[in-house]
Coordinates of C-alpha atoms in Angstrom, one line a residue:
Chain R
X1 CA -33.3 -25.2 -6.4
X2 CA -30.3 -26.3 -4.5
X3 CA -28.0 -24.2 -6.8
X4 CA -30.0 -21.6 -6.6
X5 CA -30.2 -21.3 -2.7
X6 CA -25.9 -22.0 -2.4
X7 CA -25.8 -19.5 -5.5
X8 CA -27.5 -16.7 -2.8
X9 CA -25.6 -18.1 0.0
X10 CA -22.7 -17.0 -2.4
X11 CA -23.9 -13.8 -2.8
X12 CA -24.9 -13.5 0.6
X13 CA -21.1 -13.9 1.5
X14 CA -20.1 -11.5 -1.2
X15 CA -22.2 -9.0 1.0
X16 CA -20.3 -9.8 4.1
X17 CA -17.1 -8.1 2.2
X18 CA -19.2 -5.1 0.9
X19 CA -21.7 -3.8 4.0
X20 CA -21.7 -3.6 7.5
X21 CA -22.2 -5.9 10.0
X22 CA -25.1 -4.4 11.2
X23 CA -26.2 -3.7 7.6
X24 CA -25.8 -7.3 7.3
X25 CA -28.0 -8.3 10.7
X26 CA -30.7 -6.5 9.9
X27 CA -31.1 -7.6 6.2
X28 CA -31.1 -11.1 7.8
X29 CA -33.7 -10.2 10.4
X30 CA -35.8 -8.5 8.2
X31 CA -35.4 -11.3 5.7
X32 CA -36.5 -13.8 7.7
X33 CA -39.5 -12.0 9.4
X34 CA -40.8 -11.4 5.8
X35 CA -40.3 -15.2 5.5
X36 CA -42.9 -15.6 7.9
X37 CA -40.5 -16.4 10.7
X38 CA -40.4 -16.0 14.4
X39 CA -39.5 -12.5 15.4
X40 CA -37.5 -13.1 18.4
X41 CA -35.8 -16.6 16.3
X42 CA -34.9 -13.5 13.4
X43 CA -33.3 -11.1 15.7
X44 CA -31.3 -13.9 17.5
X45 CA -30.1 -15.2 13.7
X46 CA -29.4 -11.7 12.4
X47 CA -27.6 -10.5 15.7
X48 CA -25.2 -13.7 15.0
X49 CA -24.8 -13.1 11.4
X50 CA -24.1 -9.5 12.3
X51 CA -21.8 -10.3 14.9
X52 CA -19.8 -13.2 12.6
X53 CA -19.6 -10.3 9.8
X54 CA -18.3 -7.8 12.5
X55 CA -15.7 -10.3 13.4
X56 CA -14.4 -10.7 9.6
X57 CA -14.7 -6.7 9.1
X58 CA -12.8 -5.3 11.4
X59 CA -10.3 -3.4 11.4
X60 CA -6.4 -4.3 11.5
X61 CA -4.7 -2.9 14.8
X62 CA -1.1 -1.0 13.7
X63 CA 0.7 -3.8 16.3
X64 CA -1.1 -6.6 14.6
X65 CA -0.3 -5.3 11.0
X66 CA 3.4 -4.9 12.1
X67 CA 3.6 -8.6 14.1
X68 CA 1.8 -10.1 11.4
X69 CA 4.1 -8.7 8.5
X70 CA 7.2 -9.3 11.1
X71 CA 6.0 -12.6 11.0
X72 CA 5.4 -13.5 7.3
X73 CA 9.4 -12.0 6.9
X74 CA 10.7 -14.0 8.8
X75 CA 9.1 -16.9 6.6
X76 CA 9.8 -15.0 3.6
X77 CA 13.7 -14.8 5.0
X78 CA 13.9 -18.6 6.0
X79 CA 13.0 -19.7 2.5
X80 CA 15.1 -16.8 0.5
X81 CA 18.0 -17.5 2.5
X82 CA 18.2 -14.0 4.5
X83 CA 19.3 -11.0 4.2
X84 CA 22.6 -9.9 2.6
X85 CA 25.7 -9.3 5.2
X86 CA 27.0 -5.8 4.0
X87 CA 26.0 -3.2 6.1
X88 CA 26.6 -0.2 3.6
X89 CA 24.5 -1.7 1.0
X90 CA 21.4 -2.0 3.4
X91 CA 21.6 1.1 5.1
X92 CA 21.8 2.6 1.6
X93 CA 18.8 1.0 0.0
X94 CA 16.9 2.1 3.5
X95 CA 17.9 5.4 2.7
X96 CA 16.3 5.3 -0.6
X97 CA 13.2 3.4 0.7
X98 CA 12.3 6.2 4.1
X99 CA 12.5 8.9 1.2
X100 CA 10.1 7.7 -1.4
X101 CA 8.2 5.9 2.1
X102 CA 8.3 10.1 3.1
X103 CA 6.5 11.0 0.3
X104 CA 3.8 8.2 0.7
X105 CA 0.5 8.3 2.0
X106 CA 1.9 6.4 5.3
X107 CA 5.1 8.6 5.8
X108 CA 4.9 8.0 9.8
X109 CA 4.8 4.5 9.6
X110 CA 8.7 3.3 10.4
X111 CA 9.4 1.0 6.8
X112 CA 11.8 -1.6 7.2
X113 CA 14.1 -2.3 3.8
X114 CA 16.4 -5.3 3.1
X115 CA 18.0 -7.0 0.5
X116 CA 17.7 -10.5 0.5
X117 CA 20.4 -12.4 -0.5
X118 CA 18.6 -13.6 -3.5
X119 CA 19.7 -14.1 -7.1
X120 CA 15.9 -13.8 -8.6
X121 CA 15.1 -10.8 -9.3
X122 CA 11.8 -10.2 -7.2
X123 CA 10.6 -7.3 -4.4
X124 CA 8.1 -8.4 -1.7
X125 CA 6.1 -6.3 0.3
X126 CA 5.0 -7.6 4.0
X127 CA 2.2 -5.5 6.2
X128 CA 3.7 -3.2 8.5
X129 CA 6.2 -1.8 5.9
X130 CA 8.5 -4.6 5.5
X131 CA 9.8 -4.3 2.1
X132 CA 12.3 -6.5 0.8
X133 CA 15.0 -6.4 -2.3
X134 CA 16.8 -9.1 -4.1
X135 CA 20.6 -9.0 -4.9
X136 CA 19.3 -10.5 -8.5
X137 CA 16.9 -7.2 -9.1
X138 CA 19.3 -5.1 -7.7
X139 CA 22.3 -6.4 -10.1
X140 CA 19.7 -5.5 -12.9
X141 CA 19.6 -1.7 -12.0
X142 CA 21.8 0.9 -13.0
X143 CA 20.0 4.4 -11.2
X144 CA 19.0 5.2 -7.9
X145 CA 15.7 6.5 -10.1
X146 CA 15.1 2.9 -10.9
X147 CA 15.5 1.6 -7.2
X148 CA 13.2 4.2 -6.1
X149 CA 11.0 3.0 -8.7
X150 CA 10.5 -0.2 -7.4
X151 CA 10.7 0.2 -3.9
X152 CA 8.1 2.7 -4.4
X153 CA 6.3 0.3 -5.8
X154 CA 6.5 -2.2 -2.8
X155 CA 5.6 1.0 -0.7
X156 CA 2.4 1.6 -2.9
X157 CA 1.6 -1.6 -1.7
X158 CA 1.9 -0.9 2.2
X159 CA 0.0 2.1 1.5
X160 CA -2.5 0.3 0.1
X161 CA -3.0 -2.1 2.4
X162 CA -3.1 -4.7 -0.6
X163 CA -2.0 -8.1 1.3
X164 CA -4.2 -7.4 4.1
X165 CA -7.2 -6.7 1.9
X166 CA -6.3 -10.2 -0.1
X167 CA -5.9 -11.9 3.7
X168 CA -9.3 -10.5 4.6
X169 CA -10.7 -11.9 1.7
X170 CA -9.0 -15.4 1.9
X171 CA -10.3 -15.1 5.5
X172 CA -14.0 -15.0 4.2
X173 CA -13.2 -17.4 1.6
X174 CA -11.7 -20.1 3.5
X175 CA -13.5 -20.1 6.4
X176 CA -9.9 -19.8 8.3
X177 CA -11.0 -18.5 11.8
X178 CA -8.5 -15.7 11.7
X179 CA -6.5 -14.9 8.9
X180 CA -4.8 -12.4 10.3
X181 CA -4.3 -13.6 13.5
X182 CA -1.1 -12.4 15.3
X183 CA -2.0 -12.8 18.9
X184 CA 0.5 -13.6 21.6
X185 CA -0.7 -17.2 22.6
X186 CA -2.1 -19.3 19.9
X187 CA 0.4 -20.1 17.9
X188 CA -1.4 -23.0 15.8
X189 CA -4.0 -19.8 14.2
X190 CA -0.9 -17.6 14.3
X191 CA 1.3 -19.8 11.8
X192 CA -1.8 -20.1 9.6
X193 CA -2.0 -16.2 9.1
X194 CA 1.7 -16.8 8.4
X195 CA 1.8 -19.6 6.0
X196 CA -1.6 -17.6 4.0
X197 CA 0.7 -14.2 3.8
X198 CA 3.8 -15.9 2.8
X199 CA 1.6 -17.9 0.1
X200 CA 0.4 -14.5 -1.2
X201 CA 3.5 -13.2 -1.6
X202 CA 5.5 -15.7 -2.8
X203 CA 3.4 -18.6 -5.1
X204 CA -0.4 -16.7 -5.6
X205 CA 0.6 -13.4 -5.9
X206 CA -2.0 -10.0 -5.5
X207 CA -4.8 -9.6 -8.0
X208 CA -3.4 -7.7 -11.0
X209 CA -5.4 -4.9 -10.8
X210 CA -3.1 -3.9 -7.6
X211 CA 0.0 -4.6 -9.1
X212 CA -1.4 -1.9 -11.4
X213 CA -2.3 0.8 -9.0
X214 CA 0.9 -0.1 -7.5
X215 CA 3.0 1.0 -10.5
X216 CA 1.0 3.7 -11.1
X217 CA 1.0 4.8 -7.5
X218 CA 4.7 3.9 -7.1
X219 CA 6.0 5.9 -10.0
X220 CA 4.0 9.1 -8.4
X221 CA 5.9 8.7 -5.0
X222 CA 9.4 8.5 -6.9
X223 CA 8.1 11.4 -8.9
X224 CA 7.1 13.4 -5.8
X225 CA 10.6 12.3 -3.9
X226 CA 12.3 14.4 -6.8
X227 CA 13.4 11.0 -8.6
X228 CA 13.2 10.5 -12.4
X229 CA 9.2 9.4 -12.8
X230 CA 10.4 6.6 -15.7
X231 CA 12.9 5.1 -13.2
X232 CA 10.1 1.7 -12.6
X233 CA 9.8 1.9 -16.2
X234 CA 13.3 1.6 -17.3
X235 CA 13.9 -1.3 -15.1
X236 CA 10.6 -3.1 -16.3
X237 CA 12.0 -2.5 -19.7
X238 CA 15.5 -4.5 -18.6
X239 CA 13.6 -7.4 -17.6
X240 CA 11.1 -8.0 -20.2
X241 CA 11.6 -10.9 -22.1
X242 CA 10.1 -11.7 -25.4
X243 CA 8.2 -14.9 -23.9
X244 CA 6.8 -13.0 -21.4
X245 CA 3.1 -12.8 -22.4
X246 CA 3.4 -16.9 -21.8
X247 CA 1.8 -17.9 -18.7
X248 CA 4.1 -20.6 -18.5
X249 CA 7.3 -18.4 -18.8
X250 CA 8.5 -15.1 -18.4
X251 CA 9.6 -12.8 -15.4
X252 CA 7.2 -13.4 -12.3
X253 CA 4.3 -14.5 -14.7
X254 CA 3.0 -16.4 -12.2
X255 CA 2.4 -13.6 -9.4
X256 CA 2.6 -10.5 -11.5
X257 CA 1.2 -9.1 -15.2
X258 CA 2.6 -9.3 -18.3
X259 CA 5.9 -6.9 -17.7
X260 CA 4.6 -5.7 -20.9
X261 CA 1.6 -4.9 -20.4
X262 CA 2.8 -3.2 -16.9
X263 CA 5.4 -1.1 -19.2
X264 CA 2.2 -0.1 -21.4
X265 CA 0.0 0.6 -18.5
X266 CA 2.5 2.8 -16.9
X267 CA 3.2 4.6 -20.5
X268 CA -0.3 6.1 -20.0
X269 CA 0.6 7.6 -16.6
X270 CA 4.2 8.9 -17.4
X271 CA 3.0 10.6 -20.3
X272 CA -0.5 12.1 -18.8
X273 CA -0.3 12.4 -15.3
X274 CA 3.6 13.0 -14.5
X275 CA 4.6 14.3 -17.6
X276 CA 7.5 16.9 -17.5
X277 CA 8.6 16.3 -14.1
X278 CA 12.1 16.4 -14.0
X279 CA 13.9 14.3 -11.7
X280 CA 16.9 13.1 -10.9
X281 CA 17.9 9.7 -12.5
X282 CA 21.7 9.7 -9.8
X283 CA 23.3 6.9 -11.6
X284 CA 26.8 7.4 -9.9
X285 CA 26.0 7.3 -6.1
X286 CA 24.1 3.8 -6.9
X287 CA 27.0 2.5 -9.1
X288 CA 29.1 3.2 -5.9
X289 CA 26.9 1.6 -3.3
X290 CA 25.1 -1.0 -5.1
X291 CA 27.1 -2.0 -8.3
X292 CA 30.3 -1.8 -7.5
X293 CA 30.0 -3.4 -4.2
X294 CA 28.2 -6.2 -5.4
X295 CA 30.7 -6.9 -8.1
X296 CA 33.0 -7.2 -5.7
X297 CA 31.2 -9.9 -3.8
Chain H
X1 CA -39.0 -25.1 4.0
X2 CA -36.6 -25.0 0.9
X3 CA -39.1 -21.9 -0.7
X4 CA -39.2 -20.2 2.6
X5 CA -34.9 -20.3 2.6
X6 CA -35.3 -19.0 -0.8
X7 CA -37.5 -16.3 0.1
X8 CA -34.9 -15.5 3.5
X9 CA -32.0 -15.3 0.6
X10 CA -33.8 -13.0 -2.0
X11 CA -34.9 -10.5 0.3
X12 CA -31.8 -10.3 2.5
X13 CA -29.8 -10.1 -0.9
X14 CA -32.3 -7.1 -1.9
X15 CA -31.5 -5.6 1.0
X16 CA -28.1 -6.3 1.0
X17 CA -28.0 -4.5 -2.2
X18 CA -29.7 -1.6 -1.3
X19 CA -27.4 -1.5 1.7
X20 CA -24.5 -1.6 -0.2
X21 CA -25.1 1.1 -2.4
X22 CA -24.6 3.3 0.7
X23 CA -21.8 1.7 2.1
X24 CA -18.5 2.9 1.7
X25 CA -16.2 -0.7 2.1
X26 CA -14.7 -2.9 -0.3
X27 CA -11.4 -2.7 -2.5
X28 CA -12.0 0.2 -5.6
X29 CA -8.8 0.5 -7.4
X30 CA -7.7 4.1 -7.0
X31 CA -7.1 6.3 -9.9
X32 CA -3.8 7.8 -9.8
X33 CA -5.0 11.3 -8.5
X34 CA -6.5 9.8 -5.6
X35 CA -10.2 10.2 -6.2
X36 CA -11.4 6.5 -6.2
X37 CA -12.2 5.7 -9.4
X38 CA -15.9 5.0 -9.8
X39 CA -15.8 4.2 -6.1
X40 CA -19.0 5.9 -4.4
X41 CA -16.7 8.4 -2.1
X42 CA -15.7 10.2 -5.8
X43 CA -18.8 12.0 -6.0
X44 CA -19.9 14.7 -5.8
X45 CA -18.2 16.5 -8.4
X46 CA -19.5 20.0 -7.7
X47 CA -16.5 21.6 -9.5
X48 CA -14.4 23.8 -11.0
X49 CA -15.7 25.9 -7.9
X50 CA -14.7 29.2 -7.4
X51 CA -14.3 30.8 -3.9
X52 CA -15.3 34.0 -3.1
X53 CA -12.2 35.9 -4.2
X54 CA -13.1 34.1 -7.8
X55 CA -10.2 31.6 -7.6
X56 CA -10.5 27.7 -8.1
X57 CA -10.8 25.7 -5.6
X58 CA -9.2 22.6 -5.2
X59 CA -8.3 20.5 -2.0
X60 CA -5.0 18.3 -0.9
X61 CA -4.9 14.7 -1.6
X62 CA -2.4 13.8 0.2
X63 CA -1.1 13.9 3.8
X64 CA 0.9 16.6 3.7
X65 CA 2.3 18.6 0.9
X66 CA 4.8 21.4 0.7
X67 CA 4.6 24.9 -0.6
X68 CA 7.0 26.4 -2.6
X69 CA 8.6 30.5 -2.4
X70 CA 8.9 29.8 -6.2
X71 CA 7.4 27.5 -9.1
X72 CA 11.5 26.7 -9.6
X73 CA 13.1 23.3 -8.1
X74 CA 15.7 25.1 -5.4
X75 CA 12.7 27.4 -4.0
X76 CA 12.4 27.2 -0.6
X77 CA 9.6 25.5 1.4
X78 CA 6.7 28.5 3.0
X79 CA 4.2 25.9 4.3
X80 CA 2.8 23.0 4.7
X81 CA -1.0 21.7 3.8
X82 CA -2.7 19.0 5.0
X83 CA -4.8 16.2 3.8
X84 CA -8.0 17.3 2.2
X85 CA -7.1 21.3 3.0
X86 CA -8.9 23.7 0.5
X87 CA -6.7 26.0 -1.3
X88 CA -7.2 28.6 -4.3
X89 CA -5.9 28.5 -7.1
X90 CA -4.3 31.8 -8.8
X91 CA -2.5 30.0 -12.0
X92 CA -2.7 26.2 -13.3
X93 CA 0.7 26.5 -15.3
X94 CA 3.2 23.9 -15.4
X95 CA 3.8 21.4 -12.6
X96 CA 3.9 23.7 -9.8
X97 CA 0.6 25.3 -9.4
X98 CA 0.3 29.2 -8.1
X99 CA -1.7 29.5 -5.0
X100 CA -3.1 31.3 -2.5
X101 CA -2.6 30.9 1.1
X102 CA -5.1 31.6 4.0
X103 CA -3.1 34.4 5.4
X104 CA -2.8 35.9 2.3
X105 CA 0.8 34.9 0.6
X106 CA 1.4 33.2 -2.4
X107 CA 3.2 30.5 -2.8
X108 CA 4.0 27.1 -4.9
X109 CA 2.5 23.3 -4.9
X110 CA 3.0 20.5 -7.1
X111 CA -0.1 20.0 -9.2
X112 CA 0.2 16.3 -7.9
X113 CA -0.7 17.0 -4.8
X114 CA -3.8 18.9 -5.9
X115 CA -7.3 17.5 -7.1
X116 CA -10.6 19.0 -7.6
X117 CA -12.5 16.6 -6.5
X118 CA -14.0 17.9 -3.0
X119 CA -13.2 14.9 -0.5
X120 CA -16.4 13.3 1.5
X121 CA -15.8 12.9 4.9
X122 CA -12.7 14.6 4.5
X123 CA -10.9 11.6 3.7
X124 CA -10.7 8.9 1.0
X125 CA -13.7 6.8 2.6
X126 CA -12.4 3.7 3.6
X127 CA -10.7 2.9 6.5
X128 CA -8.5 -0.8 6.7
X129 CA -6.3 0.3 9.4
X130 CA -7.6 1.1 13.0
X131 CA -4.3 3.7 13.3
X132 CA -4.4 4.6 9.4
X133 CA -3.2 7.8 10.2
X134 CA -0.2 7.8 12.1
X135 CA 0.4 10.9 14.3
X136 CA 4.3 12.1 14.9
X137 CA 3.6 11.7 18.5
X138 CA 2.8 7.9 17.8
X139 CA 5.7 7.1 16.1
X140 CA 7.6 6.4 18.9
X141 CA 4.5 3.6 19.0
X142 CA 5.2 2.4 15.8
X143 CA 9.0 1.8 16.6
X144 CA 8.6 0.1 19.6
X145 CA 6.6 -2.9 18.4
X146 CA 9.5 -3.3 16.2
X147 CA 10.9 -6.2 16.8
X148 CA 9.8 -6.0 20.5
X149 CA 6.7 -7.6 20.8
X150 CA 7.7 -11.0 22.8
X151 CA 4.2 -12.5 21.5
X152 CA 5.6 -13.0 17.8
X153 CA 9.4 -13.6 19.2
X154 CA 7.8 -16.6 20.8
X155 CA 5.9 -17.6 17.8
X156 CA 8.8 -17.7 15.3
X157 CA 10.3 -20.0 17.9
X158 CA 7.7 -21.7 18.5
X159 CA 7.0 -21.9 14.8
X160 CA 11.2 -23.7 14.6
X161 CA 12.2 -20.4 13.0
X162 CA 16.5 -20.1 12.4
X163 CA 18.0 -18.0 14.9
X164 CA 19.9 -16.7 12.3
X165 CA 17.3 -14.7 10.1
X166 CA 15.7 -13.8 13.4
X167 CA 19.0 -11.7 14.1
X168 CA 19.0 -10.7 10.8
X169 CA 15.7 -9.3 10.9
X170 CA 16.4 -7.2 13.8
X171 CA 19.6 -5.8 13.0
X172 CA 18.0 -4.2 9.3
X173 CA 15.3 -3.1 12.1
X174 CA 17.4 -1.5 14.0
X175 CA 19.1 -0.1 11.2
X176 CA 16.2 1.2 9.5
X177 CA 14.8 2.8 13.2
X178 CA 18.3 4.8 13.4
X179 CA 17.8 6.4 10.1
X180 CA 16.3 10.0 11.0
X181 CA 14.5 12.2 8.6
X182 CA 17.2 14.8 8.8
X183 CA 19.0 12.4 7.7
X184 CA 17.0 11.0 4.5
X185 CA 17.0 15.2 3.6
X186 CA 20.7 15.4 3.8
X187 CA 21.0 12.3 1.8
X188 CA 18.6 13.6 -0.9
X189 CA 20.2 17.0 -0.8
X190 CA 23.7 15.8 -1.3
X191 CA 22.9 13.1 -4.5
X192 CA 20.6 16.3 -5.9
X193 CA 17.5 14.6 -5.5
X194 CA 15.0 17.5 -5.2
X195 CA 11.4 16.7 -3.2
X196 CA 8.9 18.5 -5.5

């Protein structure tokens, strides 16, 4: 009987993420007055429960997306060991980024890019549009198609709101007060919404399913920029390795899909979808302002 | 007690259910021409539809799309549609479909930006962010908490953050706030990158 009733408490949960509050108070109220309960004691309990899911429902304001994804970068930053020192290259790769972020379904929200002076090869996408690059993926490209590609990736994720859906639902999960707390004064809740977003991005990873829309998704906004639409392919296809089905091994296997089943996935798209767009692939202009200057380095 | 909990649970869960079947919340994987998969804003589907001149009608999916003087890459821009805007189609040929506009011209749009699924609500359903869509006269909003907001400055001290990646931060913000759309177009224009 126990696991029955924490098996409906479960559930009951679950609902919190799916209805409204007030959905949610007056299934409680109505629950409990069919339970035989005092009215008034019902209305009481399901004005709290509505008011609790109210609480974890709501909506993210644009400051407390940005401060909160400001935030997480600056952890992200600290443990990457910051952000590369040559001015060109980052202007250039924001250059890139506000056009494909143009053709998004955010285009007015300001997107910050940077490369990370990083030698994995790895992309990260904060709330707020903070997107970040490594040197390492960016040594492994040869277009600006392909950088498109996967900044347009990272963007799909902005657009979609991904980590701030995944903090919502840690928030429910954990019982954290505020998982996306980025007020001015408490800093103790504050550094917990931190430390959950940079666990997301950098050791958990998003549920696969949105690293899927986000290919999918990201490869349309290069396409729509006027970019070539296999530019995330092509680089997905430098960096798969044969062990990468492993769990254990393998590009990013423990935060993203298999790279080939990602490659697969997005074969479906390119050849449905965004077939017979041609874009351009501009292989020189990125050889000048991302290859050749990091050689030089 | 325990069988009156259990009753409390089973009937706010079957009401919770029932509830849910209305609501429009939750994460549904999008499919990739923006209709929401088997999410509950897809439907309905009441189309192809044909308008009164006997053209389909399908609506924008996106915030704002271009049309196109011709279906070739170089044609010049004649409008601009918004999210969830009904237009008719004349011809569904290759990427660039032919349509008509309300004031009576013809012009081109990328098939992407097209779907004939007739939005609910006028928009995809659910809402995450309270400002999820960003008017140009907000913007200059959206830049000024860049960076600026002394709540989170304090926090990342507070929090023992290096003064170092702070600055960092702040100078590829800057950097990225200087870059102006004209900008991005003249960039795009000049490597022969062509918005469709």
């Amino acid at each position: 009987m126990r696991k029955l009733i924490f098996a409906g408490t479960l559930l009951i949960c679950a609902g919190v993420v799916a209805c409204t509050s007030s959905q949610l108070a007056t299934a409680t109220e109505t629950g409990m007055i069919l339970a035989g309960k005092d009215p008034d004691k019902a209305r009481r309990v399901g004005a709290s429960v509505g008011q609790f899911a109210g609480g974890m429902s709501k909506e993210i304001s644009l400051d407390d997306e940005v401060a909160l994804g400001r935030g997480i970068s600056l952890k992200l930053l600290e443990m990457k060991g910051g952000l590369h020192a040559d001015n060109e290259l980052q202007r250039y790769v924001n250059m890139v980024g506000h056009a494909v972020a143009e053709r998004s379904d955010r285009p007015n929200l300001k997107y910050i890019f940077g490369v990370v002076n990083d030698e994995e090869v790895n992309a990260w996408a904060a709330p707020g549009g903070y997107v970040f690059i490594t040197v390492g993926t960016l040594r492994e490209l040869e277009s600006e198609a392909e950088l498109a590609g996967v900044l347009a990736h990272e963007v799909a994720h902005v657009q979609e709101g991904h980590m701030v859906r995944v903090l919502k639902k840690m928030q429910v999960q954990t019982g954290i007060s505020d998982a996306l707390k980025a007020t001015d004064s408490d800093y103790e809740e504050y550094g917990q919404s931190l430390e959950s977003g940079l666990r997301v991005l950098v050791e958990n990873g998003l549920p696969w399913e949105m690293e899927y829309e986000a290919d999918t998704l990201g490869s349309e906004i290069a396409t729509l920029t006027g970019y070539k639409a296999e530019g995330l392919r092509d680089f997905l296809g430098k960096i798969e390795t044969p062990d990468d089905d492993d769990a254990e091994g393998g590009w990013l296997s423990h935060t993203h899909p298999p790279v080939s089943k990602r490659i697969e996935s997005l074969g479906y798209h390119l050849d449905g979808k965004l077939a017979g767009f041609d874009g351009a692939s501009q292989e020189e202009r990125f050889a000048k302002y991302v290859t050749n200057r990091l050689a030089k380095k | 007690m325990t069988r009156s909990i259990c009753r409390i649970v089973v009937t706010a869960l079957f009401l919770l259910l029932a509830g849910s079947l209305s609501a429009q919340s939750g994460y549904q994987p999008r499919t990739v021409d923006g209709t929401g998969g088997s999410s509950p804003q897809a439907a309905p589907r009441d189309l192809p539809a044909k308008n009164p001149s006997g053209l389909t009608t399908m609506w924008v999916r996106r915030d704002a799309a271009d049309v196109f003087d011709s279906a070739k890459r170089d044609a010049n821009r004649i409008a601009e549609l918004k999210k969830s805007q009904p237009v008719a189609v004349i011809a569904k040929e290759g990427l660039r479909y032919q349509i008509q506009l309300a004031d009576g011209r013809t012009g081109y749009i990328a098939k992407l930006y097209l779907t004939d699924i007739k939005p609910v609500g006028g928009d995809e359903g659910f809402k995450l962010f309270a400002s999820d869509d960003i008017g140009a006269g907000e913007q200059a909003n959206v830049e000024s908490v860049r960076g600026l907001r002394k709540g989170s400055e304090d926090a990342a001290v507070a929090e023992g953050m290096e003064e170092i990646v702070m600055e960092q931060l702040s100078s590829v913000e800057n950097l990225a706030i200087s870059i102006s759309e004209d900008q991005v177009s003249q960039f795009l224009e000049e490597g022969g990158v062509f918005p469709i």
